[in-house]
PDB file of C-alpha atoms and ligand atoms in Angstrom:
ATOM      1  CA  MET R 262     -12.831   7.041  -8.314  1.00  0.00           C
ATOM      2  CA  LYS R 263     -12.686   3.377  -7.366  1.00  0.00           C
ATOM      3  CA  ARG R 264     -11.945   2.662  -3.678  1.00  0.00           C
ATOM      4  CA  ILE R 265      -8.807   0.640  -3.064  1.00  0.00           C
ATOM      5  CA  ILE R 266      -8.633  -1.448   0.083  1.00  0.00           C
ATOM      6  CA  ALA R 267      -5.229  -3.053   0.436  1.00  0.00           C
ATOM      7  CA  ALA R 268      -3.844  -5.394   3.079  1.00  0.00           C
ATOM      8  CA  ASN R 269      -0.148  -5.610   3.886  1.00  0.00           C
ATOM      9  CA  PHE R 270       0.490  -8.866   5.734  1.00  0.00           C
ATOM     10  CA  LYS R 271       4.170  -7.929   6.237  1.00  0.00           C
ATOM     11  CA  SER R 272       6.044 -11.004   7.554  1.00  0.00           C
ATOM     12  CA  ASN R 273       3.041 -12.572   9.251  1.00  0.00           C
ATOM     13  CA  LEU R 274       0.951 -15.725   8.885  1.00  0.00           C
ATOM     14  CA  SER R 275       1.921 -19.215   7.737  1.00  0.00           C
ATOM     15  CA  ILE R 276       1.215 -20.688   4.300  1.00  0.00           C
ATOM     16  CA  GLN R 277      -1.624 -22.720   5.832  1.00  0.00           C
ATOM     17  CA  GLU R 278      -3.160 -19.642   7.422  1.00  0.00           C
ATOM     18  CA  ILE R 279      -2.913 -17.666   4.195  1.00  0.00           C
ATOM     19  CA  GLN R 280      -4.418 -20.547   2.185  1.00  0.00           C
ATOM     20  CA  GLN R 281      -7.380 -20.532   4.537  1.00  0.00           C
ATOM     21  CA  TYR R 282      -7.607 -16.730   4.414  1.00  0.00           C
ATOM     22  CA  PHE R 283      -7.679 -16.666   0.590  1.00  0.00           C
ATOM     23  CA  LYS R 284     -10.185 -19.517   0.448  1.00  0.00           C
ATOM     24  CA  THR R 285     -12.547 -17.548   2.650  1.00  0.00           C
ATOM     25  CA  LEU R 286     -11.976 -14.327   0.736  1.00  0.00           C
ATOM     26  CA  ASN R 287     -12.523 -16.063  -2.612  1.00  0.00           C
ATOM     27  CA  SER R 288     -15.829 -17.493  -1.462  1.00  0.00           C
ATOM     28  CA  SER R 289     -17.151 -14.580   0.624  1.00  0.00           C
ATOM     29  CA  PHE R 290     -16.119 -11.356  -1.066  1.00  0.00           C
ATOM     30  CA  ASN R 291     -18.363 -10.163  -3.844  1.00  0.00           C
ATOM     31  CA  PRO R 292     -16.260  -7.890  -5.993  1.00  0.00           C
ATOM     32  CA  SER R 293     -17.909  -4.716  -7.150  1.00  0.00           C
ATOM     33  CA  LYS R 294     -16.839  -2.229  -9.739  1.00  0.00           C
ATOM     34  CA  ASP R 295     -16.427   0.381  -7.020  1.00  0.00           C
ATOM     35  CA  ILE R 296     -13.937  -1.535  -4.876  1.00  0.00           C
ATOM     36  CA  GLU R 297     -10.576  -3.028  -5.609  1.00  0.00           C
ATOM     37  CA  ALA R 298      -9.069  -5.347  -2.998  1.00  0.00           C
ATOM     38  CA  ILE R 299      -5.325  -5.978  -3.056  1.00  0.00           C
ATOM     39  CA  ILE R 300      -3.374  -8.250  -0.745  1.00  0.00           C
ATOM     40  CA  PHE R 301       0.368  -8.044  -0.265  1.00  0.00           C
ATOM     41  CA  PRO R 302       1.248 -11.370   1.401  1.00  0.00           C
ATOM     42  CA  PRO R 303       4.757 -12.605   2.173  1.00  0.00           C
ATOM     43  CA  ALA R 304       6.473 -13.734  -1.037  1.00  0.00           C
ATOM     44  CA  PHE R 305       5.995 -17.445  -0.310  1.00  0.00           C
ATOM     45  CA  ALA R 306       2.231 -17.037  -0.767  1.00  0.00           C
ATOM     46  CA  LEU R 307       2.280 -15.254  -4.123  1.00  0.00           C
ATOM     47  CA  ASN R 308       1.397 -18.429  -6.013  1.00  0.00           C
ATOM     48  CA  LEU R 309      -1.926 -18.975  -4.250  1.00  0.00           C
ATOM     49  CA  GLU R 310      -5.197 -18.569  -6.091  1.00  0.00           C
ATOM     50  CA  ALA R 311      -6.732 -15.123  -5.909  1.00  0.00           C
ATOM     51  CA  ILE R 312     -10.054 -15.060  -7.724  1.00  0.00           C
ATOM     52  CA  ASN R 313     -11.761 -11.860  -6.746  1.00  0.00           C
ATOM     53  CA  PHE R 314      -8.894  -9.805  -5.430  1.00  0.00           C
ATOM     54  CA  ASN R 315      -5.406  -8.829  -6.592  1.00  0.00           C
ATOM     55  CA  LEU R 316      -2.131 -10.087  -5.224  1.00  0.00           C
ATOM     56  CA  GLY R 317       0.965  -7.960  -5.005  1.00  0.00           C
ATOM     57  CA  ALA R 318       4.595  -8.319  -3.957  1.00  0.00           C
ATOM     58  CA  GLN R 319       5.702  -6.361  -0.882  1.00  0.00           C
ATOM     59  CA  ASN R 320       9.010  -5.681  -2.574  1.00  0.00           C
ATOM     60  CA  ALA R 321      11.169  -6.911  -5.441  1.00  0.00           C
ATOM     61  CA  TYR R 322      14.470  -6.148  -7.044  1.00  0.00           C
ATOM     62  CA  GLY R 323      14.660  -4.171 -10.267  1.00  0.00           C
ATOM     63  CA  ALA R 324      15.947  -6.892 -12.572  1.00  0.00           C
ATOM     64  CA  LYS R 325      14.473  -9.513 -14.888  1.00  0.00           C
ATOM     65  CA  ASN R 326      16.421 -12.423 -13.344  1.00  0.00           C
ATOM     66  CA  GLY R 327      20.017 -13.294 -12.577  1.00  0.00           C
ATOM     67  CA  ALA R 328      22.570 -13.409  -9.784  1.00  0.00           C
ATOM     68  CA  PHE R 329      20.600 -11.597  -7.063  1.00  0.00           C
ATOM     69  CA  THR R 330      20.582 -14.067  -4.180  1.00  0.00           C
ATOM     70  CA  GLY R 331      17.552 -13.736  -1.967  1.00  0.00           C
ATOM     71  CA  GLU R 332      15.665 -11.316  -4.205  1.00  0.00           C
ATOM     72  CA  LEU R 333      12.389 -11.616  -6.084  1.00  0.00           C
ATOM     73  CA  THR R 334      12.702 -10.397  -9.665  1.00  0.00           C
ATOM     74  CA  LEU R 335      10.453  -9.588 -12.583  1.00  0.00           C
ATOM     75  CA  ASP R 336      10.424 -12.927 -14.415  1.00  0.00           C
ATOM     76  CA  GLY R 337       9.456 -14.798 -11.262  1.00  0.00           C
ATOM     77  CA  LEU R 338       6.609 -12.404 -10.542  1.00  0.00           C
ATOM     78  CA  VAL R 339       5.357 -12.489 -14.130  1.00  0.00           C
ATOM     79  CA  SER R 340       5.433 -16.299 -14.068  1.00  0.00           C
ATOM     80  CA  LEU R 341       2.999 -16.140 -11.135  1.00  0.00           C
ATOM     81  CA  GLY R 342       0.753 -13.646 -12.903  1.00  0.00           C
ATOM     82  CA  ILE R 343       1.664 -10.900 -10.408  1.00  0.00           C
ATOM     83  CA  ASN R 344       1.592  -7.337 -11.676  1.00  0.00           C
ATOM     84  CA  TYR R 345       1.228  -5.359  -8.457  1.00  0.00           C
ATOM     85  CA  ILE R 346       4.130  -4.266  -6.316  1.00  0.00           C
ATOM     86  CA  MET R 347       4.556  -2.171  -3.191  1.00  0.00           C
ATOM     87  CA  LEU R 348       7.619   0.038  -2.992  1.00  0.00           C
ATOM     88  CA  GLY R 349       8.979   2.467  -0.439  1.00  0.00           C
ATOM     89  CA  HIS R 350       7.351   1.077   2.693  1.00  0.00           C
ATOM     90  CA  SER R 351       8.903   2.784   5.730  1.00  0.00           C
ATOM     91  CA  GLU R 352       9.935  -0.601   7.121  1.00  0.00           C
ATOM     92  CA  ARG R 353      12.057  -1.165   4.004  1.00  0.00           C
ATOM     93  CA  ARG R 354      13.374   2.394   3.997  1.00  0.00           C
ATOM     94  CA  ALA R 355      14.421   1.777   7.631  1.00  0.00           C
ATOM     95  CA  MET R 356      16.375  -1.284   6.460  1.00  0.00           C
ATOM     96  CA  GLY R 357      18.405   0.929   4.154  1.00  0.00           C
ATOM     97  CA  GLU R 358      16.452   1.344   0.902  1.00  0.00           C
ATOM     98  CA  ASP R 359      17.313   4.861  -0.187  1.00  0.00           C
ATOM     99  CA  GLN R 360      15.668   7.140  -2.728  1.00  0.00           C
ATOM    100  CA  LYS R 361      18.075   6.145  -5.495  1.00  0.00           C
ATOM    101  CA  LEU R 362      17.327   2.431  -5.066  1.00  0.00           C
ATOM    102  CA  LEU R 363      13.593   3.121  -4.834  1.00  0.00           C
ATOM    103  CA  THR R 364      13.631   5.294  -7.941  1.00  0.00           C
ATOM    104  CA  ASP R 365      15.478   2.559  -9.838  1.00  0.00           C
ATOM    105  CA  LYS R 366      12.957  -0.058  -8.690  1.00  0.00           C
ATOM    106  CA  PHE R 367      10.058   2.270  -9.499  1.00  0.00           C
ATOM    107  CA  ASN R 368      11.317   2.950 -13.026  1.00  0.00           C
ATOM    108  CA  PHE R 369      12.008  -0.722 -13.648  1.00  0.00           C
ATOM    109  CA  TYR R 370       8.541  -1.897 -12.578  1.00  0.00           C
ATOM    110  CA  LYS R 371       6.888   1.067 -14.299  1.00  0.00           C
ATOM    111  CA  ASP R 372       8.593   0.067 -17.549  1.00  0.00           C
ATOM    112  CA  ALA R 373       7.318  -3.476 -16.947  1.00  0.00           C
ATOM    113  CA  GLY R 374       3.777  -2.053 -16.683  1.00  0.00           C
ATOM    114  CA  PHE R 375       3.244  -2.997 -13.034  1.00  0.00           C
ATOM    115  CA  LYS R 376       0.739  -1.288 -10.779  1.00  0.00           C
ATOM    116  CA  ILE R 377       2.799   0.281  -8.050  1.00  0.00           C
ATOM    117  CA  VAL R 378       1.673   1.185  -4.540  1.00  0.00           C
ATOM    118  CA  TYR R 379       4.354   3.622  -3.489  1.00  0.00           C
ATOM    119  CA  CYS R 380       4.549   4.455   0.213  1.00  0.00           C
ATOM    120  CA  ILE R 381       5.663   7.693   1.814  1.00  0.00           C
ATOM    121  CA  GLY R 382       5.400   9.029   5.350  1.00  0.00           C
ATOM    122  CA  GLU R 383       7.117  11.150   7.949  1.00  0.00           C
ATOM    123  CA  ASP R 384       8.617  10.134  11.291  1.00  0.00           C
ATOM    124  CA  LEU R 385       7.446  11.598  14.597  1.00  0.00           C
ATOM    125  CA  ASN R 386      10.312  14.030  14.885  1.00  0.00           C
ATOM    126  CA  THR R 387       9.432  15.562  11.513  1.00  0.00           C
ATOM    127  CA  ARG R 388       5.734  15.654  12.409  1.00  0.00           C
ATOM    128  CA  GLN R 389       6.548  17.633  15.523  1.00  0.00           C
ATOM    129  CA  LYS R 390       8.439  20.199  13.460  1.00  0.00           C
ATOM    130  CA  GLY R 391       5.266  21.114  11.547  1.00  0.00           C
ATOM    131  CA  GLN R 392       3.616  20.994   8.149  1.00  0.00           C
ATOM    132  CA  ASP R 393       6.431  22.563   6.092  1.00  0.00           C
ATOM    133  CA  ASN R 394       8.918  19.991   7.339  1.00  0.00           C
ATOM    134  CA  ILE R 395       6.503  17.154   6.688  1.00  0.00           C
ATOM    135  CA  GLU R 396       5.825  18.378   3.157  1.00  0.00           C
ATOM    136  CA  TYR R 397       9.542  18.704   2.498  1.00  0.00           C
ATOM    137  CA  MET R 398      10.185  15.144   3.673  1.00  0.00           C
ATOM    138  CA  LEU R 399       7.327  13.738   1.601  1.00  0.00           C
ATOM    139  CA  SER R 400       8.534  15.660  -1.453  1.00  0.00           C
ATOM    140  CA  CYS R 401      12.000  14.117  -1.019  1.00  0.00           C
ATOM    141  CA  GLN R 402      10.411  10.673  -0.852  1.00  0.00           C
ATOM    142  CA  LEU R 403       8.649  11.411  -4.134  1.00  0.00           C
ATOM    143  CA  GLU R 404      11.784  12.636  -5.865  1.00  0.00           C
ATOM    144  CA  GLY R 405      12.372  10.745  -9.101  1.00  0.00           C
ATOM    145  CA  ILE R 406       8.902   9.165  -9.014  1.00  0.00           C
ATOM    146  CA  ASP R 407       6.789   9.792 -12.132  1.00  0.00           C
ATOM    147  CA  LEU R 408       3.560  11.171 -10.701  1.00  0.00           C
ATOM    148  CA  ASP R 409       1.926  10.968 -14.127  1.00  0.00           C
ATOM    149  CA  TYR R 410       2.333   7.179 -14.311  1.00  0.00           C
ATOM    150  CA  ASN R 411      -1.234   5.907 -14.362  1.00  0.00           C
ATOM    151  CA  GLY R 412      -0.282   2.604 -12.734  1.00  0.00           C
ATOM    152  CA  LEU R 413       0.788   4.487  -9.609  1.00  0.00           C
ATOM    153  CA  THR R 414      -1.063   4.700  -6.301  1.00  0.00           C
ATOM    154  CA  ILE R 415       0.475   6.650  -3.441  1.00  0.00           C
ATOM    155  CA  ALA R 416       0.010   5.451   0.122  1.00  0.00           C
ATOM    156  CA  TYR R 417       0.568   8.060   2.824  1.00  0.00           C
ATOM    157  CA  GLU R 418       1.621   6.162   5.924  1.00  0.00           C
ATOM    158  CA  PRO R 419       2.940   8.341   8.751  1.00  0.00           C
ATOM    159  CA  ILE R 420       5.550   6.182  10.477  1.00  0.00           C
ATOM    160  CA  TRP R 421       4.389   7.137  13.973  1.00  0.00           C
ATOM    161  CA  ALA R 422       0.873   5.871  13.216  1.00  0.00           C
ATOM    162  CA  ILE R 423       1.978   2.471  11.872  1.00  0.00           C
ATOM    163  CA  GLY R 424       1.329  -0.337  14.329  1.00  0.00           C
ATOM    164  CA  SER R 425       0.593   2.147  17.118  1.00  0.00           C
ATOM    165  CA  GLY R 426      -3.121   1.433  17.355  1.00  0.00           C
ATOM    166  CA  VAL R 427      -3.834   5.146  16.897  1.00  0.00           C
ATOM    167  CA  SER R 428      -4.295   6.488  13.377  1.00  0.00           C
ATOM    168  CA  ALA R 429      -3.448  10.042  12.382  1.00  0.00           C
ATOM    169  CA  LYS R 430      -6.205  12.584  13.083  1.00  0.00           C
ATOM    170  CA  ALA R 431      -8.656  13.196  10.255  1.00  0.00           C
ATOM    171  CA  SER R 432      -7.510  16.829   9.985  1.00  0.00           C
ATOM    172  CA  ASP R 433      -3.859  15.739   9.620  1.00  0.00           C
ATOM    173  CA  ILE R 434      -4.718  13.153   6.972  1.00  0.00           C
ATOM    174  CA  GLU R 435      -6.807  15.744   5.145  1.00  0.00           C
ATOM    175  CA  SER R 436      -4.040  18.330   5.017  1.00  0.00           C
ATOM    176  CA  ILE R 437      -1.441  15.845   3.739  1.00  0.00           C
ATOM    177  CA  HIS R 438      -3.791  14.381   1.153  1.00  0.00           C
ATOM    178  CA  HIS R 439      -4.661  17.896   0.032  1.00  0.00           C
ATOM    179  CA  PHE R 440      -0.939  18.582  -0.383  1.00  0.00           C
ATOM    180  CA  LEU R 441      -0.528  15.350  -2.386  1.00  0.00           C
ATOM    181  CA  ARG R 442      -3.582  16.094  -4.499  1.00  0.00           C
ATOM    182  CA  GLN R 443      -1.876  19.253  -5.784  1.00  0.00           C
ATOM    183  CA  LYS R 444       0.774  16.933  -7.219  1.00  0.00           C
ATOM    184  CA  THR R 445      -1.318  14.150  -8.738  1.00  0.00           C
ATOM    185  CA  ASN R 446      -4.800  13.033  -9.693  1.00  0.00           C
ATOM    186  CA  LEU R 447      -3.978   9.394  -9.035  1.00  0.00           C
ATOM    187  CA  ALA R 448      -5.399   7.332  -6.166  1.00  0.00           C
ATOM    188  CA  LEU R 449      -4.183   8.290  -2.698  1.00  0.00           C
ATOM    189  CA  LEU R 450      -4.377   5.812   0.180  1.00  0.00           C
ATOM    190  CA  TYR R 451      -3.959   6.365   3.886  1.00  0.00           C
ATOM    191  CA  GLY R 452      -2.266   3.753   6.080  1.00  0.00           C
ATOM    192  CA  GLY R 453      -1.384   3.594   9.767  1.00  0.00           C
ATOM    193  CA  SER R 454      -3.578   1.856  12.353  1.00  0.00           C
ATOM    194  CA  VAL R 455      -6.627   1.672  10.101  1.00  0.00           C
ATOM    195  CA  ASN R 456      -9.254  -0.693  11.489  1.00  0.00           C
ATOM    196  CA  ASP R 457     -12.950  -1.440  11.241  1.00  0.00           C
ATOM    197  CA  SER R 458     -13.770   1.357  13.709  1.00  0.00           C
ATOM    198  CA  ASN R 459     -11.997   4.213  11.938  1.00  0.00           C
ATOM    199  CA  LEU R 460     -12.105   3.111   8.279  1.00  0.00           C
ATOM    200  CA  LYS R 461     -15.411   4.797   7.432  1.00  0.00           C
ATOM    201  CA  GLU R 462     -14.308   8.159   8.795  1.00  0.00           C
ATOM    202  CA  ILE R 463     -10.955   7.888   7.006  1.00  0.00           C
ATOM    203  CA  LEU R 464     -12.555   7.009   3.666  1.00  0.00           C
ATOM    204  CA  ASN R 465     -14.778  10.058   3.954  1.00  0.00           C
ATOM    205  CA  ILE R 466     -11.847  12.464   4.249  1.00  0.00           C
ATOM    206  CA  PRO R 467     -11.482  14.508   1.036  1.00  0.00           C
ATOM    207  CA  ASP R 468      -8.836  13.143  -1.347  1.00  0.00           C
ATOM    208  CA  VAL R 469      -8.604   9.759   0.414  1.00  0.00           C
ATOM    209  CA  ASN R 470      -9.317   7.043  -2.167  1.00  0.00           C
ATOM    210  CA  GLY R 471      -8.623   4.023  -0.030  1.00  0.00           C
ATOM    211  CA  ALA R 472      -6.610   2.459   2.749  1.00  0.00           C
ATOM    212  CA  LEU R 473      -3.544   0.310   3.256  1.00  0.00           C
ATOM    213  CA  ILE R 474      -4.108  -1.870   6.290  1.00  0.00           C
ATOM    214  CA  GLY R 475      -1.612  -3.885   8.309  1.00  0.00           C
ATOM    215  CA  SER R 476      -2.444  -5.636  11.565  1.00  0.00           C
ATOM    216  CA  ALA R 477      -6.222  -5.155  11.380  1.00  0.00           C
ATOM    217  CA  ALA R 478      -6.274  -7.070   8.077  1.00  0.00           C
ATOM    218  CA  LEU R 479      -4.561 -10.199   9.413  1.00  0.00           C
ATOM    219  CA  LYS R 480      -7.897 -11.823  10.221  1.00  0.00           C
ATOM    220  CA  VAL R 481     -10.033 -12.461   7.168  1.00  0.00           C
ATOM    221  CA  GLU R 482     -13.290 -11.676   9.034  1.00  0.00           C
ATOM    222  CA  ASN R 483     -11.935  -8.203   9.777  1.00  0.00           C
ATOM    223  CA  PHE R 484     -10.771  -7.649   6.217  1.00  0.00           C
ATOM    224  CA  LEU R 485     -14.167  -8.716   4.861  1.00  0.00           C
ATOM    225  CA  LYS R 486     -15.853  -6.362   7.308  1.00  0.00           C
ATOM    226  CA  MET R 487     -13.646  -3.505   6.110  1.00  0.00           C
ATOM    227  CA  LEU R 488     -14.432  -4.290   2.468  1.00  0.00           C
ATOM    228  CA  GLU R 489     -18.120  -4.019   3.351  1.00  0.00           C
ATOM    229  CA  ILE R 490     -17.547  -0.721   5.144  1.00  0.00           C
ATOM    230  CA  ALA R 491     -15.716   0.573   2.068  1.00  0.00           C
ATOM    231  CA  LYS R 492     -18.632  -0.404  -0.166  1.00  0.00           C
ATOM    232  CA  GLU R 493     -20.943   1.745   1.926  1.00  0.00           C
ATOM    233  CA  ALA R 494     -18.608   4.657   2.680  1.00  0.00           C
TER     234      ALA R 494
HETATM  235  P1  13P Y 102      -0.856  -1.057  10.651  1.00  0.00           P
HETATM  236  O1  13P Y 102      -2.216  -1.045  10.006  1.00  0.00           O
HETATM  237  O2  13P Y 102      -0.581  -2.294  11.435  1.00  0.00           O
HETATM  238  O3  13P Y 102      -0.617   0.207  11.423  1.00  0.00           O
HETATM  239  O4  13P Y 102       0.225  -1.077   9.472  1.00  0.00           O
HETATM  240  C1  13P Y 102       0.106  -0.158   8.449  1.00  0.00           C
HETATM  241  C2  13P Y 102       1.076  -0.488   7.396  1.00  0.00           C
HETATM  242  O5  13P Y 102       2.287  -0.382   7.591  1.00  0.00           O
HETATM  243  C3  13P Y 102       0.559  -0.974   6.114  1.00  0.00           C
HETATM  244  O6  13P Y 102       1.524  -0.960   5.115  1.00  0.00           O
END
C-alpha cells in the first residue's frame, strides 16, 4: 500500500511563509508512486499552487454554499480544486464537534467524492483505564462512519501524544492499529509527536500506512527529510 505522509499546519504560519514552503516543496520533492504527500494548511492558503503534493482542508461545513457565516463549504473548495478534507481532529472535537455533526460532515463529503482523513484518538484518562476502554472510545468515534468508503483514511492520534514531544510507544500503536485493521483494509495513519527521529520506526509498525504530522512538519526542510525517510522505510 502507498505510504501517506500528511502535514497538519493547524493555525500556524503566515501566507508568505506558506508560499515559500510550497515553492520549496514544489521544486525539491520528487513524487514517487509509493508516497503520497498531503498538506492541510490553514484555509487562507488553500488557493496556492501545489504541484507534486495534495492540499486538503482542515475542516469544512457539510453544505454546498449558503448562509453559514465563517464556514468553508463544498462549492468554495471545489472552485479551488480541493478534494481532500480532514474531519474529526481532537482539537475540533474539543471545540464541540460531536459525533452527529462529524457523521453529517463525513456523509456529505463522502457523497461529494472527497478523500477524507478522519481522526480518532483517546484522552489520557481513557488510556490509563486500559485497552478495552480505549477500543470502546475509538469505536464510538467511528460510529456512523462508512469504513468501506474507499476515499477514507483513518488517522489514529492519541490526544495525550499530540504536541507533547513524545509519541505513543510502538507497542501501543501496534495494538491500536491491529484493532483498527480488523475493521477496515483502508490506509491507517498514526499521528502524535511524529518527527524525523521516530518516523522510520513508526512506519515499520505493522498496519501503519503513514503518518499525520503537526509541529515537526512546520519547517519545509523537516517535511522533506521525513518524505525521504518514508521513501526508504
Ligand atoms: P504534533 O505532531 O504536533 O504532535 O501534532 C499531531 C497532530 O495533531 C496532527 O494532526
